[in-house]
mmCIF file with all atom_site columns, C-alpha atoms in Angstrom:
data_model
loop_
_atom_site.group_PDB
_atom_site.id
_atom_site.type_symbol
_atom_site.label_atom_id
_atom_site.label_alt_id
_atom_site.label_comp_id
_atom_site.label_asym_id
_atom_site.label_entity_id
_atom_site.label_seq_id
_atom_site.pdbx_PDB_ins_code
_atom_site.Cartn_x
_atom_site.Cartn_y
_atom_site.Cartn_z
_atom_site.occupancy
_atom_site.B_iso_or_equiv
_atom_site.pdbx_formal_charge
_atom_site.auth_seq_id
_atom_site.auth_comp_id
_atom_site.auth_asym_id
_atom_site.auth_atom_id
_atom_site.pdbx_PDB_model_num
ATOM 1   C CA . UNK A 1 1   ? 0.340   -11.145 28.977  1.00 63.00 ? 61  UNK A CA 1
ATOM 2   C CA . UNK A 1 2   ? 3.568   -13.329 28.529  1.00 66.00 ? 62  UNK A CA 1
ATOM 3   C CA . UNK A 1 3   ? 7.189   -11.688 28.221  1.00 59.00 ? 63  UNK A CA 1
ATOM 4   C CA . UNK A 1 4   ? 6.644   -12.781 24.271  1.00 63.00 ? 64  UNK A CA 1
ATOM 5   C CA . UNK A 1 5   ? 3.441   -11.292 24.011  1.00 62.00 ? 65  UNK A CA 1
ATOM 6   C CA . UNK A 1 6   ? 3.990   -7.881  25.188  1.00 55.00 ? 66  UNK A CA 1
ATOM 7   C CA . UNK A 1 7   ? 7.186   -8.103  23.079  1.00 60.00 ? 67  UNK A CA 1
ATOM 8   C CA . UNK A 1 8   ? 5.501   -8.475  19.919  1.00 79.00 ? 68  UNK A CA 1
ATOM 9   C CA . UNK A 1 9   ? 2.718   -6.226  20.665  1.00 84.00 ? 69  UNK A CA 1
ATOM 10  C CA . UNK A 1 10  ? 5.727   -3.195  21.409  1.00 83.00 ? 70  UNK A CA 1
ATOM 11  C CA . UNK A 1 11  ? 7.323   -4.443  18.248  1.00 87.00 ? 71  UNK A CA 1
ATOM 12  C CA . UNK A 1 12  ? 3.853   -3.926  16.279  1.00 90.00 ? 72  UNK A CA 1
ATOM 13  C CA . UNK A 1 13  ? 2.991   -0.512  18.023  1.00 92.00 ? 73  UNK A CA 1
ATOM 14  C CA . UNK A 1 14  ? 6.441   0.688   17.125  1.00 93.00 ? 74  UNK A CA 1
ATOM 15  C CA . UNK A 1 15  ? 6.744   0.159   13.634  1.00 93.00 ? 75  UNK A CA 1
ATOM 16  C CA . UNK A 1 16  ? 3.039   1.287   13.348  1.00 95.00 ? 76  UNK A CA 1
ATOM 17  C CA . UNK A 1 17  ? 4.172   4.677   14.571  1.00 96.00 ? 77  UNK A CA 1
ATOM 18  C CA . UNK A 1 18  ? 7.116   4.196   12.147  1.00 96.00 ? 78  UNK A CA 1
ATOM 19  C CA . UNK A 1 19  ? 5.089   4.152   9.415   1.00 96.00 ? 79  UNK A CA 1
ATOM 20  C CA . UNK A 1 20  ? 2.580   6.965   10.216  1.00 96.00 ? 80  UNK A CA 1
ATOM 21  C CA . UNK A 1 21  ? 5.713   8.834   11.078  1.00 97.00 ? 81  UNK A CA 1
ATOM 22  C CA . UNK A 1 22  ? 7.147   8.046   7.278   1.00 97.00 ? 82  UNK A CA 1
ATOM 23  C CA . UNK A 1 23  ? 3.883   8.503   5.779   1.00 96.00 ? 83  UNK A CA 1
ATOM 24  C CA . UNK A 1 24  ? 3.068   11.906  6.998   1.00 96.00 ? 84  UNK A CA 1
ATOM 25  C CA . UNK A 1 25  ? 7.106   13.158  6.544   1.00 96.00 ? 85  UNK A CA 1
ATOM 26  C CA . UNK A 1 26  ? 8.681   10.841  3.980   1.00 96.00 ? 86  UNK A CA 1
ATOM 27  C CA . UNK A 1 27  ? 12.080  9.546   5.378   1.00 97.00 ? 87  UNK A CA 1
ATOM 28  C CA . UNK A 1 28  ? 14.805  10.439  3.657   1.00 96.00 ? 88  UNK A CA 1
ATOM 29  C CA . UNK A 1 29  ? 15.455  13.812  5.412   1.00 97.00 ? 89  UNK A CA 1
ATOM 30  C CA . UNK A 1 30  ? 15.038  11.593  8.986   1.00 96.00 ? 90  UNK A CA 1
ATOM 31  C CA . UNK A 1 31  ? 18.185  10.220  11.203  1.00 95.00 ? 91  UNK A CA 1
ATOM 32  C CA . UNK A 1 32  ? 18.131  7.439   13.361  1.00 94.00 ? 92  UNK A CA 1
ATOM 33  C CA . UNK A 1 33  ? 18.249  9.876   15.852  1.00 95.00 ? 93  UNK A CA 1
ATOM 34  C CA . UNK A 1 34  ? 15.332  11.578  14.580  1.00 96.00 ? 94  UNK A CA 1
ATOM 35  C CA . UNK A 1 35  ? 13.165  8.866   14.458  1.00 96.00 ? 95  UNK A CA 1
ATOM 36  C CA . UNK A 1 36  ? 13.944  7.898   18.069  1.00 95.00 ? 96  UNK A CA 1
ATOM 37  C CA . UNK A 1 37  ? 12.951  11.253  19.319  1.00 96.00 ? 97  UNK A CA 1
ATOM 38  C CA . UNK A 1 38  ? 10.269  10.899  17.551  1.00 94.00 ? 98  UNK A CA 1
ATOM 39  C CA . UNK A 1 39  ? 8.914   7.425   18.765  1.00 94.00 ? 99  UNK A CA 1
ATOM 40  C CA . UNK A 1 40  ? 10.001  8.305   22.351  1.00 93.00 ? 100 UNK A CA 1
ATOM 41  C CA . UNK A 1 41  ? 12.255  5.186   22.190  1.00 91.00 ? 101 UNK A CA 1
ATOM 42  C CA . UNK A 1 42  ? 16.212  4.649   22.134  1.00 92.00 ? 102 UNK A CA 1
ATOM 43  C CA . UNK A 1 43  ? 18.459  3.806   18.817  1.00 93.00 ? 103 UNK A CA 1
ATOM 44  C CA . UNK A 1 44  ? 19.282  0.915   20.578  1.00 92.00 ? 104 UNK A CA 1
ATOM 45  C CA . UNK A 1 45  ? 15.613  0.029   20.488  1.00 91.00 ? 105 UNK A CA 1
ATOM 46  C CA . UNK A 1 46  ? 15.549  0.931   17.013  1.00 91.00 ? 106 UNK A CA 1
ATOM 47  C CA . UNK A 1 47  ? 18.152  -1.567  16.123  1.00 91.00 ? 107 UNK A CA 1
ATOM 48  C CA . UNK A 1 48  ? 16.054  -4.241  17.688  1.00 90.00 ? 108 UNK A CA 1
ATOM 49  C CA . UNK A 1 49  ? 13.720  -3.734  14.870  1.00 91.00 ? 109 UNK A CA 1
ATOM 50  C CA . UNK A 1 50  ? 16.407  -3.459  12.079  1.00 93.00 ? 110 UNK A CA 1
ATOM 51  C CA . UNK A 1 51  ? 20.338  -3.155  11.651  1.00 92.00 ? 111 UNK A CA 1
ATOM 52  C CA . UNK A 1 52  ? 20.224  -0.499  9.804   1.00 93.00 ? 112 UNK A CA 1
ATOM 53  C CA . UNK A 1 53  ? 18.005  2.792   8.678   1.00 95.00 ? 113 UNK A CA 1
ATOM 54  C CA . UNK A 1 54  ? 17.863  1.305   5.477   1.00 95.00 ? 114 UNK A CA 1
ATOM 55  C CA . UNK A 1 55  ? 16.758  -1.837  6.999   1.00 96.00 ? 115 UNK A CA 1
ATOM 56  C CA . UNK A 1 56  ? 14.452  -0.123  9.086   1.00 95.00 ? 116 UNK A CA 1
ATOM 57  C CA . UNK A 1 57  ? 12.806  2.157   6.102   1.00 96.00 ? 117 UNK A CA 1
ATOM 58  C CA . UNK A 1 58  ? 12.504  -1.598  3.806   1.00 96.00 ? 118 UNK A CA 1
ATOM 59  C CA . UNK A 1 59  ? 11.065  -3.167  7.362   1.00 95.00 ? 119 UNK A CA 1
ATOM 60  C CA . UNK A 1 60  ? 8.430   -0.010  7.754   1.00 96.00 ? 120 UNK A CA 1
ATOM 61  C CA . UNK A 1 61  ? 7.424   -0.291  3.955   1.00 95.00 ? 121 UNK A CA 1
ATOM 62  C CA . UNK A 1 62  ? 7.092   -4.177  4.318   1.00 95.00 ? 122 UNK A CA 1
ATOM 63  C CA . UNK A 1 63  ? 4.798   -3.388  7.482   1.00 95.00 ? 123 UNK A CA 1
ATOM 64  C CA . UNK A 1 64  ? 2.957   -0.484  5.782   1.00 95.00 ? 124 UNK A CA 1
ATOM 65  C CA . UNK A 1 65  ? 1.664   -2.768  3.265   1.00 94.00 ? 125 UNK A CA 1
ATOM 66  C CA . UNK A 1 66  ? 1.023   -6.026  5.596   1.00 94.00 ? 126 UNK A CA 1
ATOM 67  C CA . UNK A 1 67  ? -1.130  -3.718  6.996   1.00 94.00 ? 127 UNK A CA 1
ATOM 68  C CA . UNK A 1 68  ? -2.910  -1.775  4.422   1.00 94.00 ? 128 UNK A CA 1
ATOM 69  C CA . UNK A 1 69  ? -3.494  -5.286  2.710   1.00 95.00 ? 129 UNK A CA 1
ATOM 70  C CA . UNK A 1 70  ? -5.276  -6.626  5.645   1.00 96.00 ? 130 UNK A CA 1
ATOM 71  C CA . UNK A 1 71  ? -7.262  -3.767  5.967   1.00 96.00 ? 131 UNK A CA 1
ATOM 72  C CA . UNK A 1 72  ? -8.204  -3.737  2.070   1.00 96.00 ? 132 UNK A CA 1
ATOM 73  C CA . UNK A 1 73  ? -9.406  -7.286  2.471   1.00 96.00 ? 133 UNK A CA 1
ATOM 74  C CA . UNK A 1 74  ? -11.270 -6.897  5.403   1.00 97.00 ? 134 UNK A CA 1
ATOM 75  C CA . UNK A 1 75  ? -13.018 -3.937  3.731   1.00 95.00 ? 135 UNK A CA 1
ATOM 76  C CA . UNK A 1 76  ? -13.694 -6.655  0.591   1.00 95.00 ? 136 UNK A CA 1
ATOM 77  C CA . UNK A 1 77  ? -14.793 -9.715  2.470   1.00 96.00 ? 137 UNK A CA 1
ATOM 78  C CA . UNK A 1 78  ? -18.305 -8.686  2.953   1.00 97.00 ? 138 UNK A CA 1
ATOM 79  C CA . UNK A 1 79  ? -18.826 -7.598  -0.248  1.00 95.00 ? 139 UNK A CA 1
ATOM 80  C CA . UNK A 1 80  ? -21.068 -9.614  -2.760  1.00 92.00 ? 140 UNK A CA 1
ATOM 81  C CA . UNK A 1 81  ? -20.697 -9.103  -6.720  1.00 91.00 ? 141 UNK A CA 1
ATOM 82  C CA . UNK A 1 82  ? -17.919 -8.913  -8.756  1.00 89.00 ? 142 UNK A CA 1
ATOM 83  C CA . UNK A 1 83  ? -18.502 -5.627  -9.551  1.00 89.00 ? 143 UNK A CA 1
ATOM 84  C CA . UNK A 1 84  ? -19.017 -4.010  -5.983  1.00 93.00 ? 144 UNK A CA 1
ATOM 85  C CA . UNK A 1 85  ? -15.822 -6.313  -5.036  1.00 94.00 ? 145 UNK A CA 1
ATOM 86  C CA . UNK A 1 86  ? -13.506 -4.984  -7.835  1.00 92.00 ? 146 UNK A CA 1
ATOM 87  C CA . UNK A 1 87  ? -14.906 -1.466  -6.903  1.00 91.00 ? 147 UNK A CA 1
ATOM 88  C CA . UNK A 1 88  ? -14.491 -1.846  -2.805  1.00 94.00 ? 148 UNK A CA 1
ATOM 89  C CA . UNK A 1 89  ? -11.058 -3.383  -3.439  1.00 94.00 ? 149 UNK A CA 1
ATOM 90  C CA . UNK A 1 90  ? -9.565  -0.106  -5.804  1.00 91.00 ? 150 UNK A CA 1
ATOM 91  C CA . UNK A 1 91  ? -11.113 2.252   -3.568  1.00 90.00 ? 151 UNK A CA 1
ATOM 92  C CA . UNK A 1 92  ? -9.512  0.671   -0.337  1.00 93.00 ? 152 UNK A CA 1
ATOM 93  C CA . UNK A 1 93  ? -6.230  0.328   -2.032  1.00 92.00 ? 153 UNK A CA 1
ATOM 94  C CA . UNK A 1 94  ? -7.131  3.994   -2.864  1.00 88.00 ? 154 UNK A CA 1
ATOM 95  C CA . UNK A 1 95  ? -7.786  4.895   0.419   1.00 89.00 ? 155 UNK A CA 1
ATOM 96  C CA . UNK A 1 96  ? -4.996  2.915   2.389   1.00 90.00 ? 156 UNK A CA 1
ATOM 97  C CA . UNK A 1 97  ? -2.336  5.110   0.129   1.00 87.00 ? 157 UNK A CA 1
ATOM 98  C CA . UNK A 1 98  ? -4.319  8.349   0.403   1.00 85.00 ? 158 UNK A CA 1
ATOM 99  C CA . UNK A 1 99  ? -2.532  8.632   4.161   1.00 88.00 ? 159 UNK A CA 1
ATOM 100 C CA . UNK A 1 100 ? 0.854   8.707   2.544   1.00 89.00 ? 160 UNK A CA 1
ATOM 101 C CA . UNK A 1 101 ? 2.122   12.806  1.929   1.00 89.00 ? 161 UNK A CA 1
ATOM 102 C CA . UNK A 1 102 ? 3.605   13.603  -1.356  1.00 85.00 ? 162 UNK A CA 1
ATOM 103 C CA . UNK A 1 103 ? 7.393   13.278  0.583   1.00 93.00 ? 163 UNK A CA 1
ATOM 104 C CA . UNK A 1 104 ? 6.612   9.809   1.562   1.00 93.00 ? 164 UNK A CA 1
ATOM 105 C CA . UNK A 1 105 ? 5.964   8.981   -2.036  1.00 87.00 ? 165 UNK A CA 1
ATOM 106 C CA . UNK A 1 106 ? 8.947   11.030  -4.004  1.00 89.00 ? 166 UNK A CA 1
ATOM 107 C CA . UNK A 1 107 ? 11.089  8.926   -0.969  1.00 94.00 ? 167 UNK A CA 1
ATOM 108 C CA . UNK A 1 108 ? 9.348   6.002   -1.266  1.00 92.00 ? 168 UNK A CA 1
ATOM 109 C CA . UNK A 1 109 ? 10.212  5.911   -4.964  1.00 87.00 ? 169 UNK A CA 1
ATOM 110 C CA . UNK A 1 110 ? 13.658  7.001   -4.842  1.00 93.00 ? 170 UNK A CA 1
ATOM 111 C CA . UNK A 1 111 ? 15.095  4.128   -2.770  1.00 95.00 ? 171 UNK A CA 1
ATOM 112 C CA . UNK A 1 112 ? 15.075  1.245   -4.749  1.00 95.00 ? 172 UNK A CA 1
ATOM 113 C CA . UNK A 1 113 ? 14.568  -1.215  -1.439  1.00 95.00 ? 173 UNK A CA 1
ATOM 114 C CA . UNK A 1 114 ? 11.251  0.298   -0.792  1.00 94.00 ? 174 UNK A CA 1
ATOM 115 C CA . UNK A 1 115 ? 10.345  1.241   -4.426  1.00 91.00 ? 175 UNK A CA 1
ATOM 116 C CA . UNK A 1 116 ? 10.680  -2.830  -5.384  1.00 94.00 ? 176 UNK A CA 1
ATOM 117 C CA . UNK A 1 117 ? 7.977   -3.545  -2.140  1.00 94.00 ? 177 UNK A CA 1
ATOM 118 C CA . UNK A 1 118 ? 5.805   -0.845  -3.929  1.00 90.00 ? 178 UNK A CA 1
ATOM 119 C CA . UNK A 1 119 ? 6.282   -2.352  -7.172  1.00 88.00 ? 179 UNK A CA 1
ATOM 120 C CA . UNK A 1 120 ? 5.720   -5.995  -6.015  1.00 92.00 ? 180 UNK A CA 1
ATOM 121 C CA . UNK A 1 121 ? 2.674   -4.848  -3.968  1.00 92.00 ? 181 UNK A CA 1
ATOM 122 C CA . UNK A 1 122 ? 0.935   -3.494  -7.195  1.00 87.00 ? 182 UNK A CA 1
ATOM 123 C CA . UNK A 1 123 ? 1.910   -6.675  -9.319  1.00 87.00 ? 183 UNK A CA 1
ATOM 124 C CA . UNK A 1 124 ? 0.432   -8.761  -5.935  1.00 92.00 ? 184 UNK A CA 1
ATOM 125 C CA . UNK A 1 125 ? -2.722  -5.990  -5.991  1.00 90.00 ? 185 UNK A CA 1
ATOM 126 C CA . UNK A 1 126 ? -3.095  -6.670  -10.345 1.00 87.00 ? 186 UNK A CA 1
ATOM 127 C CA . UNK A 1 127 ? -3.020  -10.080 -9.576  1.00 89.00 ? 187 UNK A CA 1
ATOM 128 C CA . UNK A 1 128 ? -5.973  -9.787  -7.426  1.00 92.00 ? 188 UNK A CA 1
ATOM 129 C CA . UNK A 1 129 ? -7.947  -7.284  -9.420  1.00 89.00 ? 189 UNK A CA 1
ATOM 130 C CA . UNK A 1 130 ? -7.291  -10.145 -12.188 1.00 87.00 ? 190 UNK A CA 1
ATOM 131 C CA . UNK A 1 131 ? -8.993  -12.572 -9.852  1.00 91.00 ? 191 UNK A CA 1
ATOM 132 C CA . UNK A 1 132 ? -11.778 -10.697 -8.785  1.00 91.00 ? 192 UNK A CA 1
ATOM 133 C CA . UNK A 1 133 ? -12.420 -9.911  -12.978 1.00 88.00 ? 193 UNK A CA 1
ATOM 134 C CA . UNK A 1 134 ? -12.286 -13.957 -13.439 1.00 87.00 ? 194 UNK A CA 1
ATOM 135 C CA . UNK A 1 135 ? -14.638 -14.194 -10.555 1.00 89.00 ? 195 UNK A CA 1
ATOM 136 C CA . UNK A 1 136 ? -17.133 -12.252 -12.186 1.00 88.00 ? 196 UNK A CA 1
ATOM 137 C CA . UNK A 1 137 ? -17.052 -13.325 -15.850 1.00 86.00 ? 197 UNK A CA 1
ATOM 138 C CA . UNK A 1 138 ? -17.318 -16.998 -14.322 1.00 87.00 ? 198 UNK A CA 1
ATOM 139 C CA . UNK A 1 139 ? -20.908 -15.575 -12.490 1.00 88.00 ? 199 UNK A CA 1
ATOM 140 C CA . UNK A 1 140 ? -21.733 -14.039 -15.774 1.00 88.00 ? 200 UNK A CA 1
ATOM 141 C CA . UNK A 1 141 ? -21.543 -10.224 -14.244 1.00 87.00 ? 201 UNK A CA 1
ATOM 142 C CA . UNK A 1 142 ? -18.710 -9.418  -16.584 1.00 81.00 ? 202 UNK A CA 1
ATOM 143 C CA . UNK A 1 143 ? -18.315 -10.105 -20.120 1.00 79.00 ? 203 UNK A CA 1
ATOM 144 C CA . UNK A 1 144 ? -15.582 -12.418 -21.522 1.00 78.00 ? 204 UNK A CA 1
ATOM 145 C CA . UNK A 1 145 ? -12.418 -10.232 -20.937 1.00 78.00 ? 205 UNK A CA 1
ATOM 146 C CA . UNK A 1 146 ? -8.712  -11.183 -20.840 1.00 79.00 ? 206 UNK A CA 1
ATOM 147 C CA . UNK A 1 147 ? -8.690  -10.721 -16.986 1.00 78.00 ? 207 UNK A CA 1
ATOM 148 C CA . UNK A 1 148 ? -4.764  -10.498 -17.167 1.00 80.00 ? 208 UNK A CA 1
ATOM 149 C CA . UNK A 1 149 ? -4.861  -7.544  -20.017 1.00 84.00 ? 209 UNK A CA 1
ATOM 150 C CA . UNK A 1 150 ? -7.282  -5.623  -17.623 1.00 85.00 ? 210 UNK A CA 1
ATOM 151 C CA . UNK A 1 151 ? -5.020  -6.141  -14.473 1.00 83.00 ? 211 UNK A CA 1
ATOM 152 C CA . UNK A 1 152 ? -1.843  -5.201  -15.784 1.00 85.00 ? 212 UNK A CA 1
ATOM 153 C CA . UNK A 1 153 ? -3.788  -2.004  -17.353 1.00 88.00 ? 213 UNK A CA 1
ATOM 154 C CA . UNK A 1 154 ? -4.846  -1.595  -14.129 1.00 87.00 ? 214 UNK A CA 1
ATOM 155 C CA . UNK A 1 155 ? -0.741  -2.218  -12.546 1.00 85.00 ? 215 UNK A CA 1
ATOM 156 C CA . UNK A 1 156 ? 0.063   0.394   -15.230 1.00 89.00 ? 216 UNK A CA 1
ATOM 157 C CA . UNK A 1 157 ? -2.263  3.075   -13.627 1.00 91.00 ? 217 UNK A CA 1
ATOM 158 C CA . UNK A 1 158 ? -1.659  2.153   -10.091 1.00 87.00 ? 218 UNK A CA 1
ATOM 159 C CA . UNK A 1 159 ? 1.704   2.823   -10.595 1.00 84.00 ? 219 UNK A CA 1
ATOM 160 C CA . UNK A 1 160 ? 1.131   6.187   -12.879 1.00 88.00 ? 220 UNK A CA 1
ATOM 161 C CA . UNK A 1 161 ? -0.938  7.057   -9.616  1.00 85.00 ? 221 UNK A CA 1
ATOM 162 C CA . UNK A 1 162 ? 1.989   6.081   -6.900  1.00 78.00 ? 222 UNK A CA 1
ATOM 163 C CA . UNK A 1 163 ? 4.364   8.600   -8.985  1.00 79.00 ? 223 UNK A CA 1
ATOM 164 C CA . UNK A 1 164 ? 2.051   11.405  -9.313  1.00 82.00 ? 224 UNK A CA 1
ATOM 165 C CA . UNK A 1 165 ? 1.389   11.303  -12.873 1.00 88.00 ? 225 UNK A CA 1
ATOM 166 C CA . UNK A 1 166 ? -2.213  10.886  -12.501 1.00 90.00 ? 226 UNK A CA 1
ATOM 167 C CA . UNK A 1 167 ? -2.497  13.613  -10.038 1.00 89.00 ? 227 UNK A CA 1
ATOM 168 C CA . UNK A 1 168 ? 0.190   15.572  -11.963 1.00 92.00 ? 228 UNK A CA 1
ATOM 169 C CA . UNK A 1 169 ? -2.370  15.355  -15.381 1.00 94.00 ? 229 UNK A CA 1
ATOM 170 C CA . UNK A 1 170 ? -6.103  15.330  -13.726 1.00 94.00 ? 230 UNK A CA 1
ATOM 171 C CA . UNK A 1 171 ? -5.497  17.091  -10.029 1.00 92.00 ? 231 UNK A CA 1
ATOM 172 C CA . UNK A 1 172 ? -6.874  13.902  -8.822  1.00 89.00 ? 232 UNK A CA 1
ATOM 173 C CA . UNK A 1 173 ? -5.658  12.397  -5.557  1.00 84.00 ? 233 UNK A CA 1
ATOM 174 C CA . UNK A 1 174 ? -4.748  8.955   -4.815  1.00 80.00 ? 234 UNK A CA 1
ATOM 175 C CA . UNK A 1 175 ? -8.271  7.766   -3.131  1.00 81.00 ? 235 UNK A CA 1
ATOM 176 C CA . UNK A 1 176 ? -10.331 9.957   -6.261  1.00 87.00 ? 236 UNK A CA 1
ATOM 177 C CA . UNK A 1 177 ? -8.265  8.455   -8.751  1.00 89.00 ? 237 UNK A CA 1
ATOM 178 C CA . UNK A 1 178 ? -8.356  4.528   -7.793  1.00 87.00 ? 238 UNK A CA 1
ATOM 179 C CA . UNK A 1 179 ? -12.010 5.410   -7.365  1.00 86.00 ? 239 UNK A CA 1
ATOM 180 C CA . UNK A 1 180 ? -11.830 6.508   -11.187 1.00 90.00 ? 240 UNK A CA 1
ATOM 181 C CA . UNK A 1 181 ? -9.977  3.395   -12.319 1.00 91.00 ? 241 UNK A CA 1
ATOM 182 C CA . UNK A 1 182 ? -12.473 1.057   -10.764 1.00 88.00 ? 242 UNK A CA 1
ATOM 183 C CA . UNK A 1 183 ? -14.987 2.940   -12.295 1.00 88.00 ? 243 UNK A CA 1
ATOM 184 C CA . UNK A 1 184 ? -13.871 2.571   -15.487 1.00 86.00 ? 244 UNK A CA 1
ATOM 185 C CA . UNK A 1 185 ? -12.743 -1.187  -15.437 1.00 86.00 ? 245 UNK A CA 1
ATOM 186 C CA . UNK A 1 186 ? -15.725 -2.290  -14.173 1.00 84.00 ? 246 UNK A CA 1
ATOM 187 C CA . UNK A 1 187 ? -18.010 -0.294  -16.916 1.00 83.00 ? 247 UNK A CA 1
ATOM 188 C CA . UNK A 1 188 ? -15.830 -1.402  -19.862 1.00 79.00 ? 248 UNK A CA 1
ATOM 189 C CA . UNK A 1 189 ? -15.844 -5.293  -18.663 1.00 80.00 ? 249 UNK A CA 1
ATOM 190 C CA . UNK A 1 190 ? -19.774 -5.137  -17.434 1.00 76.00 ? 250 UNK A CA 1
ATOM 191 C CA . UNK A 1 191 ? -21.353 -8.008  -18.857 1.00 62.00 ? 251 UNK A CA 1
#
């Protein structure tokens, strides 16, 4: 392994134990110092990653959803149908957020840096639900819908569902309720 190479895997293993360290305690409440006790690693090492711990928390949230999007579409790829693809894709999304604790949320939506990478990850995630509905009215598994009125109904609940409002009304959790919503937008646009 090349100097380069081991560099960027350290880089990638530390901010993946950034971000399960955010997700399962939120960050607000952390230090710098904290989170380098935690990671076993200096602040100086920490800075390597970002200048600041605002820097760092935008630079986690960035990473948290790099990642969770790769994993979402991996879990799509080998799915055939519209249907089964809108359906795989809302309950991945559900599942990727599932590992984030209620403090990692309430944080995550209180500083606007991180909030905005939410916010422009569900208008990114609509926009795919929105292709994956034109995918299947163009096979003829879906009626003719206005894709982009279902996907920003859909950004509307994802979002009611990141601030707890879902779970807050129903008692469902993040995975059960995404599960829901595909549920439901698949039945009402089923050809």
């Amino acid at each position: 392994m090349t100097p380069t190479e081991f560099a960027t895997q350290r880089r990638t293993e530390l901010f993946d134990a950034l971000v399960d360290l955010f997700l399962a305690e939120g960050f607000a409440h952390l230090t710098l110092g904290d989170i380098a006790a935690r990671l076993r690693c200096s602040k100086s090492t920490l800075y390597t990653l970002a200048g600041s711990k605002e820097q760092l928390v935008r630079a986690a949230t960035v990473h948290f959803f790099r990642r969770a999007t790769e994993e979402v579409e991996a879990r799509v790829r080998p799915i055939t149908g519209a249907r089964q693809r809108i359906v795989a894709y809302l309950s991945a999304v559900g599942a990727e957020l599932s590992t984030a604790s209620d403090r990692f949320m309430t944080d995550l939506d209180a500083f606007p840096p991180a909030r905005e990478i939410y916010e422009r990850n569900t208008r990114i995630a609509a926009d795919r639900v929105r292709e994956l509905i034109d995918e299947g009215v163009t096979a003829g598994e879906f009626r003719g819908v206005h894709a982009a009125f279902a996907a920003d109904l859909t950004a509307t609940m994802m979002v009611r569902i990141q601030q707890g409002g879902v779970r807050d009304r129903t008692g469902l959790d993040h995975a059960d309720a995404y599960r829901e919503l595909a549920t439901l937008l698949t039945a009402g646009i089923s050809a």
